[in-house]
Amino acid sequence: MAATERPPARPRPVYLDLFAIRKPIPAIVSILHRASGALLFLVGIPALLWSVQASLASPESYAAFAGFVGHPVVKLAAILLAWAYLHHLLAGFRHLTQDLHVGLDLGPARRSAGLVFAAALVLTLVVAVRVW
Amino acid sequence: MVNPTQKKHIVGAHYGLADWLAQRLTAAVMIAYTLFAFGILLWHGGLDHAAWKALFANQFFRVATFLFMLALIYHAWVGMRNITMDYVKPLAVRLPLQGAIIAALVAYAGWTIGILWGHP
């Protein structure tokens, strides 16, 4: 009898479509952790090495470098990389606390993920204001 | 009878604990260096070329920076290898890609040495 009173079945996804699944905040922080890491490898490391080399070589190259990073597009790129570094660092720090069995329950894990997400954006904003 | 060597995977993380630990130790080194370098920057309140050059002439700072870069390079290897293991399934693509990643990281290590000790 009870079985016949069930509401009609709603359509369900039959495969894992990552774009159709609503992702909780820890999942968003997790995929951004990976994406920011890849960005730091592909762009961040060569940009860091080139920047240090160019700014260190001579007073002239230092001035040329300062002029280059004064360009708005370069500033935007630097701010994006700053966000990638901050998000990756904070999300990684969250992993370190979880390794110590701190904040493993669902509620605290969601809150810490939200905190990481927001703190990275706020600190990036501080960097952006400083850069601009 | 299955020959045990046939069960061997030629790729993989060799099942993880050492890499898991290395990823965390290198992260701790990088967090420490980041706070250290940021502290120096705050202390000076911006560095002109002379101060910047003097900082990199300091042998302790050079060694600390090199340690940071080695931690970063190893950390990047573990992370990028995980990405290739998750998304790049054909071995004929994955192995050359991993080779290119290793080559880039070794080149970055050489570049770092050149910057830190190349022009005394």
PDB file of C-alpha atoms in Angstrom:
ATOM      1  CA  MET A   1       0.000   0.000   0.000  1.00  0.00           C
ATOM      2  CA  ALA A   2       2.739   2.462   1.072  1.00  0.00           C
ATOM      3  CA  ALA A   3       4.616   1.837  -2.126  1.00  0.00           C
ATOM      4  CA  THR A   4       1.728   3.089  -4.277  1.00  0.00           C
ATOM      5  CA  GLU A   5       1.596   6.391  -2.356  1.00  0.00           C
ATOM      6  CA  ARG A   6       5.119   7.420  -3.360  1.00  0.00           C
ATOM      7  CA  PRO A   7       5.340  10.652  -5.335  1.00  0.00           C
ATOM      8  CA  PRO A   8       6.192  10.135  -8.996  1.00  0.00           C
ATOM      9  CA  ALA A   9       9.924   9.695  -9.487  1.00  0.00           C
ATOM     10  CA  ARG A  10      11.685  12.859 -10.582  1.00  0.00           C
ATOM     11  CA  PRO A  11      14.144  12.592 -13.445  1.00  0.00           C
ATOM     12  CA  ARG A  12      17.604  11.834 -12.120  1.00  0.00           C
ATOM     13  CA  PRO A  13      21.006  12.203 -13.762  1.00  0.00           C
ATOM     14  CA  VAL A  14      22.115   8.805 -15.003  1.00  0.00           C
ATOM     15  CA  TYR A  15      25.808   9.682 -15.100  1.00  0.00           C
ATOM     16  CA  LEU A  16      28.161  12.009 -13.262  1.00  0.00           C
ATOM     17  CA  ASP A  17      27.759  15.338 -15.018  1.00  0.00           C
ATOM     18  CA  LEU A  18      29.974  17.677 -12.999  1.00  0.00           C
ATOM     19  CA  PHE A  19      28.255  20.716 -14.471  1.00  0.00           C
ATOM     20  CA  ALA A  20      24.781  19.459 -13.528  1.00  0.00           C
ATOM     21  CA  ILE A  21      25.625  18.527  -9.928  1.00  0.00           C
ATOM     22  CA  ARG A  22      25.270  21.268  -7.344  1.00  0.00           C
ATOM     23  CA  LYS A  23      28.654  21.409  -5.669  1.00  0.00           C
ATOM     24  CA  PRO A  24      28.990  22.207  -1.955  1.00  0.00           C
ATOM     25  CA  ILE A  25      31.573  24.802  -0.960  1.00  0.00           C
ATOM     26  CA  PRO A  26      34.290  22.233  -0.001  1.00  0.00           C
ATOM     27  CA  ALA A  27      34.073  20.812  -3.540  1.00  0.00           C
ATOM     28  CA  ILE A  28      34.468  24.284  -5.052  1.00  0.00           C
ATOM     29  CA  VAL A  29      37.458  25.047  -2.805  1.00  0.00           C
ATOM     30  CA  SER A  30      38.928  21.650  -3.735  1.00  0.00           C
ATOM     31  CA  ILE A  31      38.724  22.080  -7.507  1.00  0.00           C
ATOM     32  CA  LEU A  32      40.047  25.650  -7.204  1.00  0.00           C
ATOM     33  CA  HIS A  33      42.934  24.243  -5.138  1.00  0.00           C
ATOM     34  CA  ARG A  34      43.832  22.018  -8.076  1.00  0.00           C
ATOM     35  CA  ALA A  35      43.237  24.677 -10.733  1.00  0.00           C
ATOM     36  CA  SER A  36      45.295  27.276  -8.842  1.00  0.00           C
ATOM     37  CA  GLY A  37      48.098  24.736  -8.402  1.00  0.00           C
ATOM     38  CA  ALA A  38      48.179  24.019 -12.136  1.00  0.00           C
ATOM     39  CA  LEU A  39      48.196  27.757 -12.879  1.00  0.00           C
ATOM     40  CA  LEU A  40      51.064  28.309 -10.440  1.00  0.00           C
ATOM     41  CA  PHE A  41      53.067  25.559 -12.143  1.00  0.00           C
ATOM     42  CA  LEU A  42      52.320  26.660 -15.717  1.00  0.00           C
ATOM     43  CA  VAL A  43      52.586  30.441 -15.263  1.00  0.00           C
ATOM     44  CA  GLY A  44      53.558  31.223 -11.670  1.00  0.00           C
ATOM     45  CA  ILE A  45      56.982  29.558 -11.448  1.00  0.00           C
ATOM     46  CA  PRO A  46      58.391  30.887 -14.757  1.00  0.00           C
ATOM     47  CA  ALA A  47      56.900  34.333 -14.030  1.00  0.00           C
ATOM     48  CA  LEU A  48      58.460  34.352 -10.555  1.00  0.00           C
ATOM     49  CA  LEU A  49      61.910  33.315 -11.821  1.00  0.00           C
ATOM     50  CA  TRP A  50      61.809  35.761 -14.725  1.00  0.00           C
ATOM     51  CA  SER A  51      60.684  38.601 -12.416  1.00  0.00           C
ATOM     52  CA  VAL A  52      63.467  38.021  -9.897  1.00  0.00           C
ATOM     53  CA  GLN A  53      66.054  37.725 -12.674  1.00  0.00           C
ATOM     54  CA  ALA A  54      64.891  40.840 -14.504  1.00  0.00           C
ATOM     55  CA  SER A  55      64.599  42.988 -11.361  1.00  0.00           C
ATOM     56  CA  LEU A  56      67.945  41.832  -9.984  1.00  0.00           C
ATOM     57  CA  ALA A  57      70.224  42.070 -13.039  1.00  0.00           C
ATOM     58  CA  SER A  58      70.929  45.827 -13.106  1.00  0.00           C
ATOM     59  CA  PRO A  59      69.396  49.191 -12.109  1.00  0.00           C
ATOM     60  CA  GLU A  60      68.337  49.625 -15.761  1.00  0.00           C
ATOM     61  CA  SER A  61      66.643  46.215 -15.949  1.00  0.00           C
ATOM     62  CA  TYR A  62      65.031  46.949 -12.555  1.00  0.00           C
ATOM     63  CA  ALA A  63      63.549  50.153 -13.980  1.00  0.00           C
ATOM     64  CA  ALA A  64      62.441  48.361 -17.154  1.00  0.00           C
ATOM     65  CA  PHE A  65      60.823  45.648 -15.034  1.00  0.00           C
ATOM     66  CA  ALA A  66      59.047  48.251 -12.896  1.00  0.00           C
ATOM     67  CA  GLY A  67      57.708  49.830 -16.081  1.00  0.00           C
ATOM     68  CA  PHE A  68      56.539  46.462 -17.397  1.00  0.00           C
ATOM     69  CA  VAL A  69      54.624  45.535 -14.240  1.00  0.00           C
ATOM     70  CA  GLY A  70      53.063  49.005 -14.259  1.00  0.00           C
ATOM     71  CA  HIS A  71      50.987  48.012 -17.284  1.00  0.00           C
ATOM     72  CA  PRO A  72      47.322  47.391 -16.297  1.00  0.00           C
ATOM     73  CA  VAL A  73      47.161  43.981 -18.044  1.00  0.00           C
ATOM     74  CA  VAL A  74      50.303  42.833 -16.235  1.00  0.00           C
ATOM     75  CA  LYS A  75      48.843  44.112 -12.960  1.00  0.00           C
ATOM     76  CA  LEU A  76      45.681  42.079 -13.554  1.00  0.00           C
ATOM     77  CA  ALA A  77      47.757  38.970 -14.307  1.00  0.00           C
ATOM     78  CA  ALA A  78      49.807  39.545 -11.149  1.00  0.00           C
ATOM     79  CA  ILE A  79      46.616  39.894  -9.085  1.00  0.00           C
ATOM     80  CA  LEU A  80      45.270  36.635 -10.575  1.00  0.00           C
ATOM     81  CA  LEU A  81      48.521  34.860  -9.666  1.00  0.00           C
ATOM     82  CA  ALA A  82      48.369  36.398  -6.182  1.00  0.00           C
ATOM     83  CA  TRP A  83      44.869  34.941  -5.784  1.00  0.00           C
ATOM     84  CA  ALA A  84      46.107  31.528  -7.021  1.00  0.00           C
ATOM     85  CA  TYR A  85      48.970  31.596  -4.496  1.00  0.00           C
ATOM     86  CA  LEU A  86      46.744  32.716  -1.605  1.00  0.00           C
ATOM     87  CA  HIS A  87      43.914  30.283  -2.357  1.00  0.00           C
ATOM     88  CA  HIS A  88      46.349  27.406  -2.815  1.00  0.00           C
ATOM     89  CA  LEU A  89      48.226  28.263   0.385  1.00  0.00           C
ATOM     90  CA  LEU A  90      45.088  28.662   2.522  1.00  0.00           C
ATOM     91  CA  ALA A  91      43.380  25.552   1.094  1.00  0.00           C
ATOM     92  CA  GLY A  92      46.605  23.626   1.702  1.00  0.00           C
ATOM     93  CA  PHE A  93      46.786  24.951   5.265  1.00  0.00           C
ATOM     94  CA  ARG A  94      43.208  23.692   5.726  1.00  0.00           C
ATOM     95  CA  HIS A  95      44.402  20.229   4.644  1.00  0.00           C
ATOM     96  CA  LEU A  96      47.207  20.396   7.209  1.00  0.00           C
ATOM     97  CA  THR A  97      44.713  21.158  10.007  1.00  0.00           C
ATOM     98  CA  GLN A  98      42.487  18.303   8.794  1.00  0.00           C
ATOM     99  CA  ASP A  99      45.501  15.963   8.914  1.00  0.00           C
ATOM    100  CA  LEU A 100      45.600  16.811  12.624  1.00  0.00           C
ATOM    101  CA  HIS A 101      41.912  15.737  12.810  1.00  0.00           C
ATOM    102  CA  VAL A 102      40.744  19.307  13.322  1.00  0.00           C
ATOM    103  CA  GLY A 103      37.449  20.282  11.670  1.00  0.00           C
ATOM    104  CA  LEU A 104      36.649  16.972  10.010  1.00  0.00           C
ATOM    105  CA  ASP A 105      32.891  16.977  10.688  1.00  0.00           C
ATOM    106  CA  LEU A 106      30.562  18.176   7.951  1.00  0.00           C
ATOM    107  CA  GLY A 107      29.632  21.503   9.565  1.00  0.00           C
ATOM    108  CA  PRO A 108      33.172  22.654  10.487  1.00  0.00           C
ATOM    109  CA  ALA A 109      34.521  21.364   7.147  1.00  0.00           C
ATOM    110  CA  ARG A 110      31.981  23.491   5.263  1.00  0.00           C
ATOM    111  CA  ARG A 111      32.682  26.520   7.412  1.00  0.00           C
ATOM    112  CA  SER A 112      36.467  26.219   7.009  1.00  0.00           C
ATOM    113  CA  ALA A 113      36.063  25.826   3.235  1.00  0.00           C
ATOM    114  CA  GLY A 114      33.949  28.981   3.139  1.00  0.00           C
ATOM    115  CA  LEU A 115      36.536  30.740   5.293  1.00  0.00           C
ATOM    116  CA  VAL A 116      39.373  29.706   2.941  1.00  0.00           C
ATOM    117  CA  PHE A 117      37.405  30.829  -0.113  1.00  0.00           C
ATOM    118  CA  ALA A 118      36.541  34.206   1.417  1.00  0.00           C
ATOM    119  CA  ALA A 119      39.935  34.860   3.042  1.00  0.00           C
ATOM    120  CA  ALA A 120      41.746  34.252  -0.259  1.00  0.00           C
ATOM    121  CA  LEU A 121      39.459  36.766  -1.983  1.00  0.00           C
ATOM    122  CA  VAL A 122      39.818  39.369   0.789  1.00  0.00           C
ATOM    123  CA  LEU A 123      43.628  39.054   0.861  1.00  0.00           C
ATOM    124  CA  THR A 124      43.689  39.244  -2.946  1.00  0.00           C
ATOM    125  CA  LEU A 125      41.659  42.450  -2.680  1.00  0.00           C
ATOM    126  CA  VAL A 126      44.280  43.848  -0.264  1.00  0.00           C
ATOM    127  CA  VAL A 127      47.006  42.941  -2.781  1.00  0.00           C
ATOM    128  CA  ALA A 128      44.977  44.483  -5.607  1.00  0.00           C
ATOM    129  CA  VAL A 129      44.538  47.764  -3.715  1.00  0.00           C
ATOM    130  CA  ARG A 130      48.271  47.782  -2.908  1.00  0.00           C
ATOM    131  CA  VAL A 131      49.221  47.009  -6.542  1.00  0.00           C
ATOM    132  CA  TRP A 132      46.881  49.665  -7.957  1.00  0.00           C
TER     133      TRP A 132
ATOM    134  CA  MET B   1      49.917 -18.936 -12.393  1.00  0.00           C
ATOM    135  CA  VAL B   2      50.255 -15.195 -12.735  1.00  0.00           C
ATOM    136  CA  ASN B   3      53.785 -13.976 -12.918  1.00  0.00           C
ATOM    137  CA  PRO B   4      54.041 -11.378 -10.097  1.00  0.00           C
ATOM    138  CA  THR B   5      55.967  -8.978 -12.311  1.00  0.00           C
ATOM    139  CA  GLN B   6      52.982  -8.830 -14.676  1.00  0.00           C
ATOM    140  CA  LYS B   7      50.939  -7.230 -11.906  1.00  0.00           C
ATOM    141  CA  LYS B   8      53.356  -4.352 -11.588  1.00  0.00           C
ATOM    142  CA  HIS B   9      52.005  -0.981 -12.632  1.00  0.00           C
ATOM    143  CA  ILE B  10      54.579   1.005 -14.548  1.00  0.00           C
ATOM    144  CA  VAL B  11      52.934   4.250 -13.497  1.00  0.00           C
ATOM    145  CA  GLY B  12      51.344   5.354 -10.263  1.00  0.00           C
ATOM    146  CA  ALA B  13      52.143   7.079  -7.063  1.00  0.00           C
ATOM    147  CA  HIS B  14      53.603   3.914  -5.493  1.00  0.00           C
ATOM    148  CA  TYR B  15      50.697   4.158  -3.287  1.00  0.00           C
ATOM    149  CA  GLY B  16      51.084   7.225  -1.556  1.00  0.00           C
ATOM    150  CA  LEU B  17      52.376   7.645   1.987  1.00  0.00           C
ATOM    151  CA  ALA B  18      55.804   9.060   1.075  1.00  0.00           C
ATOM    152  CA  ASP B  19      54.287  11.506  -1.419  1.00  0.00           C
ATOM    153  CA  TRP B  20      51.489  12.465   0.934  1.00  0.00           C
ATOM    154  CA  LEU B  21      54.098  13.254   3.587  1.00  0.00           C
ATOM    155  CA  ALA B  22      56.442  15.031   1.140  1.00  0.00           C
ATOM    156  CA  GLN B  23      53.570  17.206  -0.096  1.00  0.00           C
ATOM    157  CA  ARG B  24      52.943  18.359   3.473  1.00  0.00           C
ATOM    158  CA  LEU B  25      56.597  18.855   4.465  1.00  0.00           C
ATOM    159  CA  THR B  26      57.302  20.894   1.331  1.00  0.00           C
ATOM    160  CA  ALA B  27      54.120  22.896   1.996  1.00  0.00           C
ATOM    161  CA  ALA B  28      55.314  23.675   5.527  1.00  0.00           C
ATOM    162  CA  VAL B  29      58.699  24.834   4.171  1.00  0.00           C
ATOM    163  CA  MET B  30      56.962  27.103   1.642  1.00  0.00           C
ATOM    164  CA  ILE B  31      54.566  28.582   4.227  1.00  0.00           C
ATOM    165  CA  ALA B  32      57.541  29.367   6.505  1.00  0.00           C
ATOM    166  CA  TYR B  33      59.502  30.989   3.652  1.00  0.00           C
ATOM    167  CA  THR B  34      56.448  32.962   2.492  1.00  0.00           C
ATOM    168  CA  LEU B  35      55.982  34.470   5.975  1.00  0.00           C
ATOM    169  CA  PHE B  36      59.751  35.108   6.223  1.00  0.00           C
ATOM    170  CA  ALA B  37      59.960  36.839   2.822  1.00  0.00           C
ATOM    171  CA  PHE B  38      56.758  38.804   3.445  1.00  0.00           C
ATOM    172  CA  GLY B  39      58.185  39.908   6.793  1.00  0.00           C
ATOM    173  CA  ILE B  40      61.339  41.196   5.100  1.00  0.00           C
ATOM    174  CA  LEU B  41      59.212  43.075   2.568  1.00  0.00           C
ATOM    175  CA  LEU B  42      57.078  44.652   5.320  1.00  0.00           C
ATOM    176  CA  TRP B  43      60.175  45.483   7.383  1.00  0.00           C
ATOM    177  CA  HIS B  44      61.735  47.395   4.491  1.00  0.00           C
ATOM    178  CA  GLY B  45      58.425  48.752   3.189  1.00  0.00           C
ATOM    179  CA  GLY B  46      59.394  48.189  -0.444  1.00  0.00           C
ATOM    180  CA  LEU B  47      62.862  47.621  -1.846  1.00  0.00           C
ATOM    181  CA  ASP B  48      64.757  49.721  -4.382  1.00  0.00           C
ATOM    182  CA  HIS B  49      67.271  48.007  -6.655  1.00  0.00           C
ATOM    183  CA  ALA B  50      70.234  48.431  -4.291  1.00  0.00           C
ATOM    184  CA  ALA B  51      68.370  46.963  -1.299  1.00  0.00           C
ATOM    185  CA  TRP B  52      66.924  44.167  -3.480  1.00  0.00           C
ATOM    186  CA  LYS B  53      70.408  43.281  -4.722  1.00  0.00           C
ATOM    187  CA  ALA B  54      71.863  43.416  -1.213  1.00  0.00           C
ATOM    188  CA  LEU B  55      69.150  41.029  -0.021  1.00  0.00           C
ATOM    189  CA  PHE B  56      70.058  38.497  -2.707  1.00  0.00           C
ATOM    190  CA  ALA B  57      73.766  38.933  -1.938  1.00  0.00           C
ATOM    191  CA  ASN B  58      73.090  37.562   1.546  1.00  0.00           C
ATOM    192  CA  GLN B  59      74.145  33.910   1.608  1.00  0.00           C
ATOM    193  CA  PHE B  60      71.528  32.905   4.195  1.00  0.00           C
ATOM    194  CA  PHE B  61      68.760  34.422   2.088  1.00  0.00           C
ATOM    195  CA  ARG B  62      70.124  32.649  -0.996  1.00  0.00           C
ATOM    196  CA  VAL B  63      70.118  29.267   0.735  1.00  0.00           C
ATOM    197  CA  ALA B  64      66.640  29.854   2.195  1.00  0.00           C
ATOM    198  CA  THR B  65      65.358  30.842  -1.259  1.00  0.00           C
ATOM    199  CA  PHE B  66      66.961  27.780  -2.828  1.00  0.00           C
ATOM    200  CA  LEU B  67      65.350  25.563  -0.184  1.00  0.00           C
ATOM    201  CA  PHE B  68      61.983  27.177  -0.961  1.00  0.00           C
ATOM    202  CA  MET B  69      62.464  26.547  -4.692  1.00  0.00           C
ATOM    203  CA  LEU B  70      63.437  22.896  -4.149  1.00  0.00           C
ATOM    204  CA  ALA B  71      60.340  22.419  -1.971  1.00  0.00           C
ATOM    205  CA  LEU B  72      58.229  24.157  -4.623  1.00  0.00           C
ATOM    206  CA  ILE B  73      59.659  22.015  -7.429  1.00  0.00           C
ATOM    207  CA  TYR B  74      59.067  18.734  -5.604  1.00  0.00           C
ATOM    208  CA  HIS B  75      55.589  19.888  -4.521  1.00  0.00           C
ATOM    209  CA  ALA B  76      54.743  20.873  -8.105  1.00  0.00           C
ATOM    210  CA  TRP B  77      55.903  17.471  -9.342  1.00  0.00           C
ATOM    211  CA  VAL B  78      53.620  15.574  -6.947  1.00  0.00           C
ATOM    212  CA  GLY B  79      50.679  17.836  -7.811  1.00  0.00           C
ATOM    213  CA  MET B  80      51.171  17.807 -11.577  1.00  0.00           C
ATOM    214  CA  ARG B  81      51.706  14.050 -11.575  1.00  0.00           C
ATOM    215  CA  ASN B  82      48.418  13.626  -9.718  1.00  0.00           C
ATOM    216  CA  ILE B  83      46.695  15.789 -12.333  1.00  0.00           C
ATOM    217  CA  THR B  84      48.101  13.716 -15.210  1.00  0.00           C
ATOM    218  CA  MET B  85      47.118  10.488 -13.428  1.00  0.00           C
ATOM    219  CA  ASP B  86      43.538  11.751 -13.023  1.00  0.00           C
ATOM    220  CA  TYR B  87      42.903  13.266 -16.439  1.00  0.00           C
ATOM    221  CA  VAL B  88      45.384  11.797 -18.934  1.00  0.00           C
ATOM    222  CA  LYS B  89      44.607   8.112 -19.246  1.00  0.00           C
ATOM    223  CA  PRO B  90      46.534   6.924 -22.356  1.00  0.00           C
ATOM    224  CA  LEU B  91      50.074   6.039 -21.286  1.00  0.00           C
ATOM    225  CA  ALA B  92      51.463   7.131 -24.653  1.00  0.00           C
ATOM    226  CA  VAL B  93      50.330  10.674 -23.793  1.00  0.00           C
ATOM    227  CA  ARG B  94      50.770  10.609 -20.037  1.00  0.00           C
ATOM    228  CA  LEU B  95      54.393   9.472 -19.879  1.00  0.00           C
ATOM    229  CA  PRO B  96      55.761  12.042 -22.381  1.00  0.00           C
ATOM    230  CA  LEU B  97      53.721  14.725 -20.592  1.00  0.00           C
ATOM    231  CA  GLN B  98      55.210  13.706 -17.241  1.00  0.00           C
ATOM    232  CA  GLY B  99      58.637  13.715 -18.857  1.00  0.00           C
ATOM    233  CA  ALA B 100      58.062  17.268 -20.073  1.00  0.00           C
ATOM    234  CA  ILE B 101      56.929  18.332 -16.582  1.00  0.00           C
ATOM    235  CA  ILE B 102      60.084  16.829 -15.034  1.00  0.00           C
ATOM    236  CA  ALA B 103      62.253  18.502 -17.673  1.00  0.00           C
ATOM    237  CA  ALA B 104      60.620  21.883 -16.979  1.00  0.00           C
ATOM    238  CA  LEU B 105      61.070  21.486 -13.211  1.00  0.00           C
ATOM    239  CA  VAL B 106      64.741  20.487 -13.543  1.00  0.00           C
ATOM    240  CA  ALA B 107      65.249  23.478 -15.837  1.00  0.00           C
ATOM    241  CA  TYR B 108      63.622  25.725 -13.201  1.00  0.00           C
ATOM    242  CA  ALA B 109      66.073  24.359 -10.599  1.00  0.00           C
ATOM    243  CA  GLY B 110      68.985  25.216 -12.890  1.00  0.00           C
ATOM    244  CA  TRP B 111      67.526  28.656 -13.598  1.00  0.00           C
ATOM    245  CA  THR B 112      67.189  29.255  -9.844  1.00  0.00           C
ATOM    246  CA  ILE B 113      70.856  28.379  -9.246  1.00  0.00           C
ATOM    247  CA  GLY B 114      71.827  30.720 -12.086  1.00  0.00           C
ATOM    248  CA  ILE B 115      69.855  33.585 -10.548  1.00  0.00           C
ATOM    249  CA  LEU B 116      71.069  32.999  -6.993  1.00  0.00           C
ATOM    250  CA  TRP B 117      74.746  32.239  -7.602  1.00  0.00           C
ATOM    251  CA  GLY B 118      75.358  33.086 -11.256  1.00  0.00           C
ATOM    252  CA  HIS B 119      76.300  36.747 -10.850  1.00  0.00           C
ATOM    253  CA  PRO B 120      78.289  37.258  -7.655  1.00  0.00           C
TER     254      PRO B 120
END
